Coordinates of C-alpha atoms in Angstrom, one line a residue:
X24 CA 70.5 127.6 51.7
X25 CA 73.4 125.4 49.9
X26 CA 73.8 123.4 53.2
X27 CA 71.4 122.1 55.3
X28 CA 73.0 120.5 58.6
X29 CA 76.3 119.8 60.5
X30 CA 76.4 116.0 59.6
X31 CA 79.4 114.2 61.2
X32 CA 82.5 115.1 62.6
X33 CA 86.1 113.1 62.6
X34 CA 88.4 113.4 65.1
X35 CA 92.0 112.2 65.3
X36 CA 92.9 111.1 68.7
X37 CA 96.0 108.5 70.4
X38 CA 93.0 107.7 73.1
X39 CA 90.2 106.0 71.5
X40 CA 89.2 103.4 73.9
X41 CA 89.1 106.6 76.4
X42 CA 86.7 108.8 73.9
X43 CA 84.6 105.5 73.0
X44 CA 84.2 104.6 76.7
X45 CA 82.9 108.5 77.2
X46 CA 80.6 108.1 74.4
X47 CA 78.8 105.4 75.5
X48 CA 79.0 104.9 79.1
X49 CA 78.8 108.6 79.8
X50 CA 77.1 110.5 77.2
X51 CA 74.7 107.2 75.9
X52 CA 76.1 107.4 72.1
X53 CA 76.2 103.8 70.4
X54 CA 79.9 102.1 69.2
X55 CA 80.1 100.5 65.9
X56 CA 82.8 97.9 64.9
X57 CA 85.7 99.5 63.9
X58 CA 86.3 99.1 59.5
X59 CA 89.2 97.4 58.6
X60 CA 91.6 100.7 58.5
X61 CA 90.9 101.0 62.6
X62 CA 88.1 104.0 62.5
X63 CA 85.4 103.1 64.9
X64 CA 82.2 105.0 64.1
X65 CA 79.8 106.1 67.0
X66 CA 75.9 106.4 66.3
X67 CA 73.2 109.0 67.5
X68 CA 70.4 108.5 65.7
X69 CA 68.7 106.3 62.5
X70 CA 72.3 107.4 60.2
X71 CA 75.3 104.9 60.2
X72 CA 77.4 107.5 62.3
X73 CA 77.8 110.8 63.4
X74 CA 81.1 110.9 65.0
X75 CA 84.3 108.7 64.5
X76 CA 87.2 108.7 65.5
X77 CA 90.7 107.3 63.4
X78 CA 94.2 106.6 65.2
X79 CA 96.5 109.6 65.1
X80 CA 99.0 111.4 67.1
X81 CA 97.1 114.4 67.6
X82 CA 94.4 115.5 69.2
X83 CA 92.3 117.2 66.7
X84 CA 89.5 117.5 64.5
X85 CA 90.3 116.1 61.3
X86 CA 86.7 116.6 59.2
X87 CA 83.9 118.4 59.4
X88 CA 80.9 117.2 57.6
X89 CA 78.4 119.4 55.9
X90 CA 75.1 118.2 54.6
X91 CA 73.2 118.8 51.3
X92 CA 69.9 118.2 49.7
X93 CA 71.0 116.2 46.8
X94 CA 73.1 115.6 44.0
X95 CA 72.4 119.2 42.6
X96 CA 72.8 120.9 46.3
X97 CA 76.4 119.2 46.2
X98 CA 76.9 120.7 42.6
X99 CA 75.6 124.0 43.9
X100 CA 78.4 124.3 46.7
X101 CA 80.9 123.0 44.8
X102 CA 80.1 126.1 42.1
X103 CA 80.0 128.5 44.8
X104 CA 83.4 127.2 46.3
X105 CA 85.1 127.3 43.5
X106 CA 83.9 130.6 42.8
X107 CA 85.2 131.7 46.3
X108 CA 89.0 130.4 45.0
X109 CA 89.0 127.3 47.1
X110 CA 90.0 124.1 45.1
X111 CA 87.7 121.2 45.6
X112 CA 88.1 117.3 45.0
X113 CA 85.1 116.1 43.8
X114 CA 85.6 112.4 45.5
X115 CA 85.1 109.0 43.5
X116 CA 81.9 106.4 44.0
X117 CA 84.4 103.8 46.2
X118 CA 85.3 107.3 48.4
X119 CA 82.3 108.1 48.3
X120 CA 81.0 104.9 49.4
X121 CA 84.1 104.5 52.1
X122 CA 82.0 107.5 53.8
X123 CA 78.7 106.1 53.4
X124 CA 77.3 108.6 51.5
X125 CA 76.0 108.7 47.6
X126 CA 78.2 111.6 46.6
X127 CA 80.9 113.7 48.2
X128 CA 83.3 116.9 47.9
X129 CA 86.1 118.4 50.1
X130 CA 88.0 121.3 50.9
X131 CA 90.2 122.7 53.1
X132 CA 88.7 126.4 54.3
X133 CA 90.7 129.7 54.7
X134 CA 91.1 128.6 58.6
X135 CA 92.5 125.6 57.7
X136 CA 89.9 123.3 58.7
X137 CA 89.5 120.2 56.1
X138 CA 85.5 120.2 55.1
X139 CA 83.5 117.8 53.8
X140 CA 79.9 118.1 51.6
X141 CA 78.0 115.1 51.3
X142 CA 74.6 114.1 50.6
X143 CA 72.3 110.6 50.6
X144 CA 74.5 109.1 54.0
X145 CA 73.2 105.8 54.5
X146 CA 70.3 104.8 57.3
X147 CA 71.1 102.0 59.4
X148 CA 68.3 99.2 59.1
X149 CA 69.3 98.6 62.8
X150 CA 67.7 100.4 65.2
X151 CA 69.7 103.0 67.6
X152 CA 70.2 101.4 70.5
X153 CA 72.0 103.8 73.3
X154 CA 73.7 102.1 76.6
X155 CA 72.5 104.5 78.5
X156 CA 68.4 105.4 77.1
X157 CA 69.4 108.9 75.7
X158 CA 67.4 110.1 72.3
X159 CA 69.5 112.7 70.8
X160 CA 67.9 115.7 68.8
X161 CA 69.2 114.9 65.5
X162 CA 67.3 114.6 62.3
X163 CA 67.0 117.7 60.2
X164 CA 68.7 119.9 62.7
X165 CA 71.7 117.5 62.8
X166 CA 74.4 116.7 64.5
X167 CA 74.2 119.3 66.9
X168 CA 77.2 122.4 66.5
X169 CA 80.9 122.9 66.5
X170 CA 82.5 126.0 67.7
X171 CA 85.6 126.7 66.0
X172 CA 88.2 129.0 66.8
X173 CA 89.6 131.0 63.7
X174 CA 92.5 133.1 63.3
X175 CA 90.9 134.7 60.6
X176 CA 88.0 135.8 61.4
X177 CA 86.0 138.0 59.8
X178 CA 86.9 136.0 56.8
X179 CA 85.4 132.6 58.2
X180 CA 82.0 135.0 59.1
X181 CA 82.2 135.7 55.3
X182 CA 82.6 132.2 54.0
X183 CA 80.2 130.8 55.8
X184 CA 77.5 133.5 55.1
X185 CA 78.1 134.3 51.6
X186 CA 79.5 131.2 50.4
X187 CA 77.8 128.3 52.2
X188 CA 74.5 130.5 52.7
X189 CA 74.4 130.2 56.1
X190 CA 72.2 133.0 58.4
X191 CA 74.1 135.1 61.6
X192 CA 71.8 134.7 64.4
X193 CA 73.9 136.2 67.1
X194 CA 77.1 138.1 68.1
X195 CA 78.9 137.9 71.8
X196 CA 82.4 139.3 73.1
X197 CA 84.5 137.0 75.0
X198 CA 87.0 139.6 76.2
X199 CA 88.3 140.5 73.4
X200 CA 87.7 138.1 71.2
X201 CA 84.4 138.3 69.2
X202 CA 82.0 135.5 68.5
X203 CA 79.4 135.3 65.8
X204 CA 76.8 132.0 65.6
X205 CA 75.5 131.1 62.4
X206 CA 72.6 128.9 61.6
X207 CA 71.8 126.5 58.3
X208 CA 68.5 125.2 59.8
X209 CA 66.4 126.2 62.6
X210 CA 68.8 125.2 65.8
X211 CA 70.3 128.4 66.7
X212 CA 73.6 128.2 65.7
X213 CA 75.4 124.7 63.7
X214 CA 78.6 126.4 63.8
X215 CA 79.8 129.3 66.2
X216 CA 83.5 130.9 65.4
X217 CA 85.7 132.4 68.5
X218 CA 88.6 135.1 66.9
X219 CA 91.4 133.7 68.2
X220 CA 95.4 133.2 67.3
X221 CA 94.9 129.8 66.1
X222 CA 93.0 127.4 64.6
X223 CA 91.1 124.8 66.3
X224 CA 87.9 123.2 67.8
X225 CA 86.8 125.0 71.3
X226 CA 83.9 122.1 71.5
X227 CA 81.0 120.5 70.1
X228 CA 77.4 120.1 71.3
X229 CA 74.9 117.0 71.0
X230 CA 71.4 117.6 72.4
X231 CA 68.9 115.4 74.0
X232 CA 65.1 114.8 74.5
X233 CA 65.1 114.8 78.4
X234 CA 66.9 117.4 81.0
X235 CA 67.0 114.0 83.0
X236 CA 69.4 112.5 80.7
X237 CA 71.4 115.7 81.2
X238 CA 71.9 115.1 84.3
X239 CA 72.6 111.9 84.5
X240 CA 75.3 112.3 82.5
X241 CA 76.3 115.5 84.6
X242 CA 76.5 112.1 87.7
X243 CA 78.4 110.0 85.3
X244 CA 81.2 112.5 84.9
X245 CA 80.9 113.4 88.7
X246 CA 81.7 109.4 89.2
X247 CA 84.9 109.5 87.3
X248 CA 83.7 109.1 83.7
X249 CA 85.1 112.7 82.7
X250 CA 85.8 116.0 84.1
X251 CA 83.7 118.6 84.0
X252 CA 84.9 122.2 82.6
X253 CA 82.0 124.3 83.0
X254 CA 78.8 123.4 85.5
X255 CA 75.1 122.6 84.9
X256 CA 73.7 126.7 83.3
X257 CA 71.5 127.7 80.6
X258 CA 72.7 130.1 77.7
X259 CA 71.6 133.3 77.0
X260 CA 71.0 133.0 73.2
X261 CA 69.9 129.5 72.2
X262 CA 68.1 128.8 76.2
X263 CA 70.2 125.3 76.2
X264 CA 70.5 123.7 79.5
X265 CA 73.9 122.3 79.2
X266 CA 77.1 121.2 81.3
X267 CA 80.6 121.4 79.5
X268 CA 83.0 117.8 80.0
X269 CA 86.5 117.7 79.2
X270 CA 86.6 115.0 76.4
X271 CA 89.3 112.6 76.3
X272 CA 91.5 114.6 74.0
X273 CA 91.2 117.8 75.7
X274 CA 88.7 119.8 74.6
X275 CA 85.0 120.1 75.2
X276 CA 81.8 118.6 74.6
X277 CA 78.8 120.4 75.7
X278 CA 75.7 118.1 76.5
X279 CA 72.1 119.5 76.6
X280 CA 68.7 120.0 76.5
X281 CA 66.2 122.4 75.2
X282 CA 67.6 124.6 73.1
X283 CA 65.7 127.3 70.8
X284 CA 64.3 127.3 67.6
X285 CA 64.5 129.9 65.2
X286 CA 62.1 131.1 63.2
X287 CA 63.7 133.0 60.0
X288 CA 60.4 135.1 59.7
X289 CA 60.7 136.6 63.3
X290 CA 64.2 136.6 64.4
X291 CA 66.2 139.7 64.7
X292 CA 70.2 139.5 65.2
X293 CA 71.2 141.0 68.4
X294 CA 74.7 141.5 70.3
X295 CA 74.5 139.1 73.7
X296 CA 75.4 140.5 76.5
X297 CA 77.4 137.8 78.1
X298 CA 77.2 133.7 77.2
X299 CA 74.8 132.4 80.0
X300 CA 71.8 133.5 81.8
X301 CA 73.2 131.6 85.0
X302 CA 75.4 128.7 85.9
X303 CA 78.1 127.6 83.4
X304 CA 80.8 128.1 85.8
X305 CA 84.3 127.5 85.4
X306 CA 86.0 127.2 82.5
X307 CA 87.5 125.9 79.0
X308 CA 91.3 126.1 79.8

């Protein structure tokens, strides 16, 4: 596979101090000092970030970072985008180095989302210290997933399948709107995409080490530290306990525990009959 995890994501907001207050009083994340152009970086793990988050009018995510092996994974996708039409900047060492990362190319995809390959992002000699004692399940399975809603479809399905090299592991309806959940590693899905009239993030998911930490976090949001869009449930395809909260700039961030592995050798696509096996109630409006 030319990728091999969801690394970091960027996301332009007008309410930081709100999102960095979730982060770490709510969901346990570590905040960094903001660099000199005012984009504070938040922490999960051993990397120097996974999310941040840059002043901006909008609410919106503004990068999505993709991960490679190495300096001839980066060519490889860079080949293969090129080849798909797409045109790529192959970013400078001080870019490059502005990201913390050895080597870097972007793109903007047929959805419109901006994307971002990297590979070598530095490790922090610090250890990760979170306000709140949550281990996240990052390393080689990464960040954890966006779900992105795509006006284009079947398109998207294609790119990321023949193009990036990523694997289907499942398909779901929402109404009318179909879903399809694609892997690049063994979490069960990296990136899901939702058919809809426009573009946009639905949410994103970190996972942690303990179903305690889930719900404490469930308590924190309870107590006023963010609502809650959908309840405590556990989903039907990757098994994650999870709760859905309303992040500051409006749309969601699902926080869990437990979800599936997949094992390429054994696992066979199916159609899901409906997101969750129970809970999960209410909703992402």
């Amino acid at each position: 596979m030319s990728v091999n995890a969801l690394g970091h994501l960027s996301i332009s907001t007008s309410k930081k101090d709100e999102w960095l207050k979730f982060a770490g009083n709510v969901l346990g994340m570590q905040i960094c000092q903001s660099n000199p152009d005012g984009v504070t970086r938040v922490r999960l793990d051993d990397r120097s970030y996974r999310l941040e988050f840059e002043e901006g009018a909008d609410e919106e995510l503004t990068r999505i970072g993709w991960e490679v092996p190495d300096a001839a994974g980066l060519e490889d996708v860079i080949a293969r985008l090129e080849g798909d039409g797409l045109t790529v900047t192959r970013c400078g060492a001080d870019e490059a180095a502005a990201r913390d990362v050895q080597g870097l190319a972007k793109t903007v995809d047929g959805s419109g989302f901006t994307l971002e390959f990297f590979y070598g992002q530095r490790k922090s000699v610090e250890p990760f210290i979170s306000p709140r004692s949550a281990n996240f399940v990052t390393g080689g399975l990464g960040l954890g997933h966006v779900v992105l809603m795509t006006p284009v479809f079947d398109d998207a399905v294609r790119f990321y399948t023949d193009v990036l090299g990523f694997r289907l592991s499942d398909t779901l309806r929402l109404g009318p709107a179909r879903v399809a959940f694609l892997r690049c590693n063994p979490r069960h899905h990296s990136v899901a995409l939702i058919e809809a009239e426009a573009k946009g993030i639905h949410h994103f998911m970190v996972e942690v080490t303990d179903v305690d930490m889930v719900g404490r976090a469930h308590d924190a949001c309870r107590d006023g530290g963010a609502g809650i869009m959908m309840d405590l449930g556990r989903h039907s395809n990757d098994e994650m306990f999870s709760f859905y909260a309303r992040t500051p700039s409006g749309f969601g961030l699902e926080y869990g525990h437990g979800g599936v592995l997949v094992d390429d050798s054994t696992w066979t696509v199916t159609e899901i009959a409906g997101p969750s096996l129970w809970g999960h109630r209410g909703s992402m409006v």
